Coordinates of C-alpha atoms and ligand atoms in Angstrom, one line a residue:
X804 CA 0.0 0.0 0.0
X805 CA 1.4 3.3 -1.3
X806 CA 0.9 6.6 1.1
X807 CA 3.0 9.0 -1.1
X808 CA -0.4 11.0 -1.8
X809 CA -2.4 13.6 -0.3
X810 CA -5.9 13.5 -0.7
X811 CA -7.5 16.7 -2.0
X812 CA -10.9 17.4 -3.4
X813 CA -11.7 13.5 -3.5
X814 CA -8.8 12.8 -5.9
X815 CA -5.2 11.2 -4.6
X816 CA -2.5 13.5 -5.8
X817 CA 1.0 14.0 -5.2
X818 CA 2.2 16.7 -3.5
X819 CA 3.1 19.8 -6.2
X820 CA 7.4 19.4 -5.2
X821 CA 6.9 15.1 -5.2
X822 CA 8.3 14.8 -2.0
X823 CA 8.2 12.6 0.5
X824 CA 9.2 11.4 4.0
X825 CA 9.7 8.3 5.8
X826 CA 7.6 6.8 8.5
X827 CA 9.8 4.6 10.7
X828 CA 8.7 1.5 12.8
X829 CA 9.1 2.7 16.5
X830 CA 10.1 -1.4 17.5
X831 CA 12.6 -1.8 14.7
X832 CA 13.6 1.6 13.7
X833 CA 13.2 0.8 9.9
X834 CA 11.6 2.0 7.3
X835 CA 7.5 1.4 6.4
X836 CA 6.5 3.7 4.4
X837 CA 6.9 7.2 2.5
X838 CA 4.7 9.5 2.7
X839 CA 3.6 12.7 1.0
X840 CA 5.4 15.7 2.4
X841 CA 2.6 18.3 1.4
X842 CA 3.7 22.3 0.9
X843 CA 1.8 25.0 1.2
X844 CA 0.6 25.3 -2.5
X845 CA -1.1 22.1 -1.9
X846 CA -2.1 23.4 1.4
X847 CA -3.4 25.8 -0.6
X848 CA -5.4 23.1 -2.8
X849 CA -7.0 22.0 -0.1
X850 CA -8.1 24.9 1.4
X851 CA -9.5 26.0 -1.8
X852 CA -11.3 22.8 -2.1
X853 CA -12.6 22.7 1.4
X854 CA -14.2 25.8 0.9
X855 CA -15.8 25.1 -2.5
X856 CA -17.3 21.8 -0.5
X857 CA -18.8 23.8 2.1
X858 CA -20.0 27.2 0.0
X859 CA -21.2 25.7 -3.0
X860 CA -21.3 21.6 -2.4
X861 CA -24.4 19.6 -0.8
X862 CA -22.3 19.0 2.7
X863 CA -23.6 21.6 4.5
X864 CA -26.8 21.9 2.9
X865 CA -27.5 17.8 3.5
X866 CA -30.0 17.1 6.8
X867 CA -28.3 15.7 9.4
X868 CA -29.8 12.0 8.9
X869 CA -28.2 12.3 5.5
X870 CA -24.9 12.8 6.7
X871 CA -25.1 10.5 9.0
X872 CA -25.5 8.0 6.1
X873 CA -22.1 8.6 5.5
X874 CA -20.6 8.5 8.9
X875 CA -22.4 5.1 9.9
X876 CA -20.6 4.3 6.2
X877 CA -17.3 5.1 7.8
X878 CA -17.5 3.4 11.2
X879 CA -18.8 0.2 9.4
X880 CA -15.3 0.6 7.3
X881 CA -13.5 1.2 10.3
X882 CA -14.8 -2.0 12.1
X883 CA -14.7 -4.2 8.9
X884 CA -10.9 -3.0 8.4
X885 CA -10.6 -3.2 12.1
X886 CA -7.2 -5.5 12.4
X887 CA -5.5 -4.1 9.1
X888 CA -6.3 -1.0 10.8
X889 CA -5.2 -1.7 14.1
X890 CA -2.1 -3.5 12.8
X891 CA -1.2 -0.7 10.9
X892 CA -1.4 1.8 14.2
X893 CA 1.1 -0.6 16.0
X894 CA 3.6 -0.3 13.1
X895 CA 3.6 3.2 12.9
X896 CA 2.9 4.5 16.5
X897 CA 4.5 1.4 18.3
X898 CA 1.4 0.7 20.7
X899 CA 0.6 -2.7 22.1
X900 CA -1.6 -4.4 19.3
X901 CA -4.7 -4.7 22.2
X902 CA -4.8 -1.0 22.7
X903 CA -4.8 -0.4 18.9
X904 CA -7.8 -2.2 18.8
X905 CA -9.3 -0.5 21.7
X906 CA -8.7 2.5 20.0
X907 CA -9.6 1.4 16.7
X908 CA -12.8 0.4 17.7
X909 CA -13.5 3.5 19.5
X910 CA -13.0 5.2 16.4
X911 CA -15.6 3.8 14.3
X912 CA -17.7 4.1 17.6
X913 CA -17.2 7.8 17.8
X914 CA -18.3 8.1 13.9
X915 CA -21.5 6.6 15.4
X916 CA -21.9 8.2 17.4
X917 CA -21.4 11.8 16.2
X918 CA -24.4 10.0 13.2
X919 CA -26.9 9.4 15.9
X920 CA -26.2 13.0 17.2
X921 CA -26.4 14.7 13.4
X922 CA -29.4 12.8 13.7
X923 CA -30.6 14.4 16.7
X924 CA -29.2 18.2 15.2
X925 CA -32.1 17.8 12.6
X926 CA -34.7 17.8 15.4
X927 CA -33.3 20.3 17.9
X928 CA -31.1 22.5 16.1
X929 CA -34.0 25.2 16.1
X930 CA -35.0 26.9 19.7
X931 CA -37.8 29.2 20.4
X932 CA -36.6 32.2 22.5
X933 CA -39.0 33.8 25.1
X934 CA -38.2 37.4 24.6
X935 CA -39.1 40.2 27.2
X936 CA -40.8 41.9 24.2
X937 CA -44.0 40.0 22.7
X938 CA -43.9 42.3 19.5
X939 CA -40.8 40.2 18.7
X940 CA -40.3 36.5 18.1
X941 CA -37.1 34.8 17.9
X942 CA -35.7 31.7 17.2
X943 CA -32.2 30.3 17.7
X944 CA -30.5 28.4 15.0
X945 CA -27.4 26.2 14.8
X946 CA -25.5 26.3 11.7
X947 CA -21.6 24.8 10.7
X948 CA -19.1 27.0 11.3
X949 CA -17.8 26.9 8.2
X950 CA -14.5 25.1 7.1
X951 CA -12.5 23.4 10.0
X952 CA -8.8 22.4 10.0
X953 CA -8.3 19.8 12.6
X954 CA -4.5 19.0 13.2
X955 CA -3.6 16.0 15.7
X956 CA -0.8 14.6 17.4
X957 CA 1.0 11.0 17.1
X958 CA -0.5 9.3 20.5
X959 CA -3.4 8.3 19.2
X960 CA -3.3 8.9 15.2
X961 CA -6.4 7.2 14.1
X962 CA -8.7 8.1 17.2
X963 CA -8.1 11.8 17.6
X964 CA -8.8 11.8 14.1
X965 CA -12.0 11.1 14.4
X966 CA -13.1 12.9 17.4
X967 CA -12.5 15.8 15.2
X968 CA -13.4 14.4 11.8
X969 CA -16.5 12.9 13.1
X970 CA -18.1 16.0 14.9
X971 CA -17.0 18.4 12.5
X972 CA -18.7 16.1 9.4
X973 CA -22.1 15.6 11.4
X974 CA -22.3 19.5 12.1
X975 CA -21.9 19.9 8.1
X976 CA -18.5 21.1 8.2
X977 CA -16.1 20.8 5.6
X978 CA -13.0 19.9 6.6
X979 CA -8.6 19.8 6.2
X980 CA -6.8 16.9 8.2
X981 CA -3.1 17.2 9.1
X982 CA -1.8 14.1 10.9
X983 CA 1.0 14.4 12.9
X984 CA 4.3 13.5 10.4
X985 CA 5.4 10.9 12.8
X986 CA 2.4 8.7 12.4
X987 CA 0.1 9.5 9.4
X988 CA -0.3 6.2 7.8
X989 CA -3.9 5.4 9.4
X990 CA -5.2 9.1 8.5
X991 CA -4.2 8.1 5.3
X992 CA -6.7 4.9 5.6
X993 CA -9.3 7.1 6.6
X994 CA -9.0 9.2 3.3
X995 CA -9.2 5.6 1.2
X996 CA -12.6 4.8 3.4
X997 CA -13.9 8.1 2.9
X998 CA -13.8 7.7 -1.0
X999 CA -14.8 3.8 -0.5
X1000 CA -18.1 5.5 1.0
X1001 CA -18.4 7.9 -1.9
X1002 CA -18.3 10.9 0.5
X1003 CA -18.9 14.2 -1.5
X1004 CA -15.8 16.1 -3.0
X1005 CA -13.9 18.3 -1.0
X1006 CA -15.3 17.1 2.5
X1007 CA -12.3 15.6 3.9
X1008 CA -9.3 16.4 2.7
X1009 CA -6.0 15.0 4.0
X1010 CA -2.6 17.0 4.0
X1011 CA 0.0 14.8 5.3
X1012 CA 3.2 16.6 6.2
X1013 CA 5.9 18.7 8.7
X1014 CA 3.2 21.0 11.1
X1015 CA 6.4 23.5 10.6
X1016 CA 5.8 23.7 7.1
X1017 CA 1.8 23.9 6.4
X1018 CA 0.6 24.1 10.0
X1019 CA 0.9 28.3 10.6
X1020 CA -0.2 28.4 6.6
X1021 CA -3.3 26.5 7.7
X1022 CA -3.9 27.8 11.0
X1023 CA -3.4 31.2 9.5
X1024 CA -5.3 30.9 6.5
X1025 CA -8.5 33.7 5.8
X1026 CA -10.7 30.7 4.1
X1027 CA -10.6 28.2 7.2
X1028 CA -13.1 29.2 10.1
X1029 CA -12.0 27.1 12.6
X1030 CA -9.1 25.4 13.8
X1031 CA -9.0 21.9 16.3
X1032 CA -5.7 20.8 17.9
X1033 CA -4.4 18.8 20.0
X1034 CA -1.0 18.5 20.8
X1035 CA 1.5 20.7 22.9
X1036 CA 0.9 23.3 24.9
X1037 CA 4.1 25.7 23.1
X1038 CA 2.2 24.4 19.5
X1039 CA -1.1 25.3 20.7
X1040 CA 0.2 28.8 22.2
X1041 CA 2.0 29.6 18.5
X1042 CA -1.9 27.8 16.8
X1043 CA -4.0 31.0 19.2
X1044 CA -1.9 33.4 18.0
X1045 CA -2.1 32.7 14.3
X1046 CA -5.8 31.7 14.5
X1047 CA -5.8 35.4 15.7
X1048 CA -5.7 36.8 12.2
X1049 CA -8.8 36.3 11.2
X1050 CA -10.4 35.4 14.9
X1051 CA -10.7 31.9 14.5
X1052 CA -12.9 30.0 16.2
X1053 CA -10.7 27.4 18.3
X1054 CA -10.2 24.5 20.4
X1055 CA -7.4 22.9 21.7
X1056 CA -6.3 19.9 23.6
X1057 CA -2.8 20.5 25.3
X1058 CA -0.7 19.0 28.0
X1059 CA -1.4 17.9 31.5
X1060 CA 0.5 16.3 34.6
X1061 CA -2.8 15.3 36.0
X1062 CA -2.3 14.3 39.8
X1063 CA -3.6 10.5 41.3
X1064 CA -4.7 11.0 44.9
X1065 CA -4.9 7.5 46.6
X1066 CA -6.1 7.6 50.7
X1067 CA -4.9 5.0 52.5
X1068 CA -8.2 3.1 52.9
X1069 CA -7.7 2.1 49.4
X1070 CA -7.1 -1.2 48.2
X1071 CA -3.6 -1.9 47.4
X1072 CA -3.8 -3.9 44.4
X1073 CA -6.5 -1.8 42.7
X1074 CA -4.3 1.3 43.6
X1075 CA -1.2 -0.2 41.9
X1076 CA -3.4 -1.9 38.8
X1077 CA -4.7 1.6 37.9
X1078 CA -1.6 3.9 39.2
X1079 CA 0.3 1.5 36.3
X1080 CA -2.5 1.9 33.6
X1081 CA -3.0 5.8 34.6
X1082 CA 1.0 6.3 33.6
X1083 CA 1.9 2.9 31.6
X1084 CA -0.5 2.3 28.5
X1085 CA 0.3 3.8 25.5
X1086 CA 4.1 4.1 27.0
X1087 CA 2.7 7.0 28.7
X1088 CA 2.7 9.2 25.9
X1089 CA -1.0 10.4 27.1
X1090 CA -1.9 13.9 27.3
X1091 CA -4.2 12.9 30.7
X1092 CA -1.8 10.4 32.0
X1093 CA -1.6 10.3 36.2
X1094 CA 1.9 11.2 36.0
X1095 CA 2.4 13.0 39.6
X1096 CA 1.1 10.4 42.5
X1097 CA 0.1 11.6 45.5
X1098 CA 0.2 8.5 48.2
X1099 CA -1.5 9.1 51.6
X1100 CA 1.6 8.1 54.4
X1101 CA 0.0 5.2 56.0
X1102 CA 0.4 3.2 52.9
X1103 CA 3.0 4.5 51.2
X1104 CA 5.9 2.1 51.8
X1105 CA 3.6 -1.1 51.2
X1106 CA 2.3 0.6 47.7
X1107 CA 5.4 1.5 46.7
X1108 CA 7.1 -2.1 47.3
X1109 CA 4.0 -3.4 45.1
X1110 CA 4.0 -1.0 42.5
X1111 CA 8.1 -1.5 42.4
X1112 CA 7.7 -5.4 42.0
X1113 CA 5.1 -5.3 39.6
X1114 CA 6.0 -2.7 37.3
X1115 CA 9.3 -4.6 37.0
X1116 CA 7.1 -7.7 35.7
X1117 CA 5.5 -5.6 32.9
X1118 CA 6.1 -7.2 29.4
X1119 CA 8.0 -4.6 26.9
X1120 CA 8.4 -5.4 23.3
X1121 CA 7.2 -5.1 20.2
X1122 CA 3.1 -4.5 19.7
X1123 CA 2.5 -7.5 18.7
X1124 CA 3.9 -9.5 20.7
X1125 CA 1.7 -11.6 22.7
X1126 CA 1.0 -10.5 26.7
X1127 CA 3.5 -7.0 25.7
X1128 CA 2.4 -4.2 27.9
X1129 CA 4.7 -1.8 27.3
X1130 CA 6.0 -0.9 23.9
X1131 CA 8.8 1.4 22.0
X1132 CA 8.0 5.3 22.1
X1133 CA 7.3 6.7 19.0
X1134 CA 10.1 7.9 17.8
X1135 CA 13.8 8.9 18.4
X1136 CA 12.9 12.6 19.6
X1137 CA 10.8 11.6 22.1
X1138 CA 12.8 8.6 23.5
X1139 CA 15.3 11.5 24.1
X1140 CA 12.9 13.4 25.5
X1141 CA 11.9 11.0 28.0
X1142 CA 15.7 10.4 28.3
X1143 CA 17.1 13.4 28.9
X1144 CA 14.1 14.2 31.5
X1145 CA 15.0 10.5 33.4
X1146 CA 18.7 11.7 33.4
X1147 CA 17.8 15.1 35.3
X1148 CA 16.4 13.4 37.8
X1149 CA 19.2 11.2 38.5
X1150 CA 21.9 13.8 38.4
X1151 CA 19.5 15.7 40.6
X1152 CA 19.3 13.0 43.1
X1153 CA 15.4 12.3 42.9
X1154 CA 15.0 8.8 44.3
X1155 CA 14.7 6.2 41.3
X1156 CA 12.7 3.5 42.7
X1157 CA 12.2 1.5 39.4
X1158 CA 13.5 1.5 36.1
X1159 CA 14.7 4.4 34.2
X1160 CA 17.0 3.1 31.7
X1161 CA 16.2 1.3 28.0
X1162 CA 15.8 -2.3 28.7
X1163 CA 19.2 -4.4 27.9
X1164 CA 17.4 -7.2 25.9
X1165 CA 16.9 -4.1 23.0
X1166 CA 19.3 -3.2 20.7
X1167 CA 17.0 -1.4 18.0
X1168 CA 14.0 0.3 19.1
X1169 CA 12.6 3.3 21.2
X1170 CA 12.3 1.2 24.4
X1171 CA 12.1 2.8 28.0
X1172 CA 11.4 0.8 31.2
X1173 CA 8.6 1.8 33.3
X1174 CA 10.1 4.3 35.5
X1175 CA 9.2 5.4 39.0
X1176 CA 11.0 7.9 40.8
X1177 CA 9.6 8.9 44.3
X1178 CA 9.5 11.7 47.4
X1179 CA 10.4 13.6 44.2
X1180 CA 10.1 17.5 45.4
X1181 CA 7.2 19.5 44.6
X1182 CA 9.1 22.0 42.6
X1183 CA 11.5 19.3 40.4
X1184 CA 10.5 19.4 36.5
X1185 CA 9.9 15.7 37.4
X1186 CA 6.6 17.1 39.4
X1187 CA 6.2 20.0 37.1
X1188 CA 7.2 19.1 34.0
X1189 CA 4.8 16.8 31.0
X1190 CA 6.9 13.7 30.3
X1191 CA 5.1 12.3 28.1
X1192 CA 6.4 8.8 28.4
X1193 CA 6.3 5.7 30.6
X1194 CA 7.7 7.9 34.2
X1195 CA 5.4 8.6 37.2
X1196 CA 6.6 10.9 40.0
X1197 CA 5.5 10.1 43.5
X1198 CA 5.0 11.6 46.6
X1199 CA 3.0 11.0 50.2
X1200 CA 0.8 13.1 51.8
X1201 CA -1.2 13.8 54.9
X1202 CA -4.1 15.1 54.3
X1203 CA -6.7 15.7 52.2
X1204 CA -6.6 19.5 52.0
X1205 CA -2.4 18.9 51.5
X1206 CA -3.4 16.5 48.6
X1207 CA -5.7 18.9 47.0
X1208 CA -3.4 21.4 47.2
X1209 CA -0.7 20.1 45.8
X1210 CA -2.3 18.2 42.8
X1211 CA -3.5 21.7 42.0
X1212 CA -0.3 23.4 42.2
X1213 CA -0.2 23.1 38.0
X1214 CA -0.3 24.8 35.1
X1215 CA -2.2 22.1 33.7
X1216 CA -5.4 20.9 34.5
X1217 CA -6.5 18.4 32.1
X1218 CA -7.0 15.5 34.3
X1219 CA -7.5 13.8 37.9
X1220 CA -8.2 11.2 39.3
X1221 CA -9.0 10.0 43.4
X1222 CA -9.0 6.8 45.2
X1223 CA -10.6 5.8 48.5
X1224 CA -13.3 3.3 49.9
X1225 CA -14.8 6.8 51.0
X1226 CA -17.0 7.6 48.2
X1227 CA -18.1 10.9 50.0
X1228 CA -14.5 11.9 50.6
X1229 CA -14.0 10.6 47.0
X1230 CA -17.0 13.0 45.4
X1231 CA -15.8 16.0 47.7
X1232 CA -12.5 15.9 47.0
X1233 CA -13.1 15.6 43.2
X1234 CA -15.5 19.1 42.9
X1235 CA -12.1 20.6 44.3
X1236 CA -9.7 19.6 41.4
X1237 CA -9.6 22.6 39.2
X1238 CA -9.0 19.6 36.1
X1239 CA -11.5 18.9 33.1
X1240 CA -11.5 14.9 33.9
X1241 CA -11.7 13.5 37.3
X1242 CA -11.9 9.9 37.8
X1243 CA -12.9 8.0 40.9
X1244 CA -11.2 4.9 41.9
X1245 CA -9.9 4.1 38.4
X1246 CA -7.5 6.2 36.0
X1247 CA -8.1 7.1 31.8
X1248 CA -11.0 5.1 30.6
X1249 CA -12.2 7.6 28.4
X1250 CA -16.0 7.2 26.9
X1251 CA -17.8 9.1 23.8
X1252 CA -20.3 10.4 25.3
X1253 CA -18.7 12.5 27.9
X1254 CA -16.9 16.0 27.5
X1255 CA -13.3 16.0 27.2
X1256 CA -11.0 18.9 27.9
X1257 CA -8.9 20.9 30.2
X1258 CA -8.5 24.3 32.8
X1259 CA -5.7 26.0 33.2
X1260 CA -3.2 25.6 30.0
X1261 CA -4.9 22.2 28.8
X1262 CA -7.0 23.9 26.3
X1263 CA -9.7 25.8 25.3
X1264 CA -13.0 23.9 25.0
X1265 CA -14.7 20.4 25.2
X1266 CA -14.1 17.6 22.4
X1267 CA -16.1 14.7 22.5
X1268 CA -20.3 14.3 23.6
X1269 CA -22.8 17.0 22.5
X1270 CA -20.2 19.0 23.3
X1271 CA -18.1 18.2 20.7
X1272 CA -20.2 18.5 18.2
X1273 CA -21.2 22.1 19.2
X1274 CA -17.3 23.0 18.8
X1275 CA -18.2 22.7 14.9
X1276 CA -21.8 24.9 15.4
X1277 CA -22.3 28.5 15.5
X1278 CA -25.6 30.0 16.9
X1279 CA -27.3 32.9 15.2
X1280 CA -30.8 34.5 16.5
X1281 CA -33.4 35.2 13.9
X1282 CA -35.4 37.7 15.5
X1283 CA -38.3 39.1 14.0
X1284 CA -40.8 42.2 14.2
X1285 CA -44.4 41.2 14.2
X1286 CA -46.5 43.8 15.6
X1287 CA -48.6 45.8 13.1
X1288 CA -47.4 49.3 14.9
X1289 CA -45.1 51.2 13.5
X1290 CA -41.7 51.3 15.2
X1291 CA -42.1 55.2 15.3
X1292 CA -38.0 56.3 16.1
X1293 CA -37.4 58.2 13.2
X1294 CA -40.1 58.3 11.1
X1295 CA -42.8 59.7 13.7
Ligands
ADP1700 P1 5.0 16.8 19.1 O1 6.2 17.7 19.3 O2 5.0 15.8 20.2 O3 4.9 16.2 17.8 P2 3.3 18.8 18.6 O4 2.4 19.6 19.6 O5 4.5 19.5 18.2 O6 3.7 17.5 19.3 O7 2.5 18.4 17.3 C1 1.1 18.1 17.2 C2 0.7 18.4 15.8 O8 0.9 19.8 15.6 C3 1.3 17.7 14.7 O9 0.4 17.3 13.7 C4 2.3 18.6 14.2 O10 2.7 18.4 12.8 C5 1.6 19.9 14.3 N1 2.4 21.2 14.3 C6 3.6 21.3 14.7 N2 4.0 22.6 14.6 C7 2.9 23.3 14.2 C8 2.7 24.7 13.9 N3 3.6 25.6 14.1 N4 1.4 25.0 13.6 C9 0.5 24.1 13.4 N5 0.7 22.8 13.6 C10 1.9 22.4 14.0

């Protein structure tokens, strides 16, 4: 399968220069691909395209039961593709080939999703306002914003695709993909099922290429009405101020360091089980991962012996490897990024209580041990600092107010999450989190139907539930005049 093409206005073309860039296997560091390196004249393409969909095509002028025609179309490709798919997400992003499918899956069930709710726009998208003035009448109307550029990062290629894809489609949107460079391969898939489907010309287009190059040209552009990221918060700080130009509507998904509370009435095993899941899966390249732990003191040295021993039985290796837990990061750059922020703490003294080095059996590959460094001080860029890999940073506590405090010493606030057989305490102390997400007794399982987003510098906005799909709506008042006296201002 060739992925050396972009696809613009429902046609596969290559880029205007022909060139191309490789996509590299995370577990093996080779070679699996080239793929299109757009510029901005074929940025340019498919913004001009995009905009021709949505002003003059039958996109945005379909019901919303038609579209959703299409999206059902979509997530019934997704699920009957659903191992090439998945199989393809592990070569190119590295993931354990269990979690692909999760994600996968999740995918087509967000394009479901997003149908029953384009469904649902048809019947409520007009409101009748009470005014304070009975000579006027108004209604309120949703309508799509317009043209949307949605540009995502490499955690979780195919899936953050379509929470922005999906939402944006169903509103009536037109709209311009850019995958992140390092892993564009299943984007790419999504363009081939979007034709399979016959979905009109011009809806999706997909630019695949360096965010250097054609991301400010997009995010900048005076024909695209809104931009989606997700992604960094330095990216999403240079996205704001180029979406500036013409006032952009936006949304963005940054970066967290969302704090785990566990009380010491909590059960030791689940407390380990889901402090590893909060920080492990996906290599904890996650933007909500549970990367600072806060521990309560009466059980901190028995959780910490148990999380020690089993994190040290954790399977690493390549995705598809049966019972691996743990695979390569995604790429060279952020191996050394995890690196070089393991090796700070070290020369810094923080205690290392597990891991922290690339496992010996690996000679190729991005692999980094689960890595647990603990009592690590509050203001070390271990506890500060996103990671974005397989390293939690812990520290106990002794109270609840201390807890709360410190998990909301952050910049961030994307995520939380609290443990205790207290489900009062557990209720209470989550309404004081100043984070987007809290979970209660578990860490990341993330559902559809529920609003996702962060405070603080983890974004603007919800993605995901009604709420995502209102990201892609405007609301405009038609308010009209009905009494039979004259208005009398001017003309008296
Ligand atoms: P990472 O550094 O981990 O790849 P980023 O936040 O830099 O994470 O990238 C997320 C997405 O943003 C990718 O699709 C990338 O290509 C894109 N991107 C990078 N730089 C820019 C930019 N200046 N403007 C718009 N998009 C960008």
């Amino acid at each position: 399968m060739s992925y050396d093409q972009l696809y613009i206005n429902g046609q596969w073309i290559p880029t205007q220069k022909g060139g191309t860039f490789a996509s590299i296997d995370p577990s093996n560091e080779q070679v699996i691909a080239q793929v299109a390196s757009a510029t901005k004249e074929d940025a340019e393409k498919a913004v001009i395209a995009a905009r021709e969909a949505f002003d003059n095509g039958p996109w945005s002028k379909f019901t919303g039961k038609e579209r959703a025609v299409y999206l059902r179309a979509i997530a019934n490709e997704i699920r009957n593709n659903l191992h090439e798919i998945s199989s393809l997400e592990v070569k190119d992003n590295g993931k354990p080939y269990p979690e692909a499918e999760w994600d996968i899956a999740d995918a087509a069930g967000c394009f479901e999703f997003y149908a029953n709710l384009a469904e649902t726009l048809d019947e409520e998208k007009e409101q009748n306002i009470q005014l304070g003035d009975d000579r006027f009448s108004c209604v309120a109307t949703k309508e799509p914003v317009g043209v949307a550029c949605a540009i995502i990062p490499w955690n979780y290629p195919l899936l953050m695709a379509a929470w922005k894809v999906a939402p944006a489609l169903a509103a009536g949107c037109t709209m311009i993909l850019k995958p992140a460079e390092v892993t564009s391969l299943t984007a790419i898939e999504l363009g081939r099922i979007a034709e399979k489907v016959g979905l009109p010309k011009g809806v999706l287009n997909i630019l695949t290429g360096s965010g250097r190059e054609i991301g400010p040209y997009l995010t900048d552009h005076p024909d695209i009405d809104k931009v989606a990221f997700t992604g960094s918060v330095p990216i999403g700080q240079q996205i704001m101020r180029s979406a500036a130009s013409n006032v952009k509507n936006i949304s963005l998904e940054l970066g967290g360091k969302s704090a785990f509370i566990v009380f010491d009435d909590s059960d030791i095993e689940d407390a380990v089980e889901w402090i590893m899941f909060g920080i492990f899966w996906n290599q904890g390249q996650v933007c909500s991962a549970t990367s600072r732990v806060l521990v309560q003191e009466g059980i901190y040295p028995k959780l910490l012996a148990r999380l020690a021993e089993e994190s040290q039985k954790i399977k690493i290796g390549n995705g598809f490897e049966e019972g691996v837990k743990l695979g390569p990061l995604v790429n060279q750059k952020q191996y050394e990024n995890v690196t070089a922020a393991i090796q700070r703490g070290v020369e810094d003294n923080v205690k290392l209580l597990s891991g922290g080095k690339k496992p010996e059996a690996f000679t190729q590959g991005y692999y980094i041990e689960p890595t647990i460094f603990v009592d690590v001080p509050e203001d070390h860029p271990l506890w500060v600092e996103e990671i974005f890999g397989p390293v939690v940073s812990i520290r106990s506590f002794a109270t609840e107010d201390e807890a709360i405090k410190s998990a909301n010493n952050s910049i961030f606030g994307l995520a939380g999450a609290v443990m205790s057989k207290d489900i009062e305490r557990c209720n209470r102390v989550a309404r004081k989190l100043r984070a987007g997400i809290i979970w209660i007794n578990c860490s990341q399982p993330t559902f559809t139907e529920a609003p996702w987003g962060g405070y603080k510098q983890s974004g603007i906005g919800r993605e995901l539930g009604i709420w995502g799909l209102e990201n892609y709506l405007e609301v405009k008042q038609i308010t009209s005049y009905n009494s039979q006296e004259p208005w009398a201002w001017y003309i008296q």
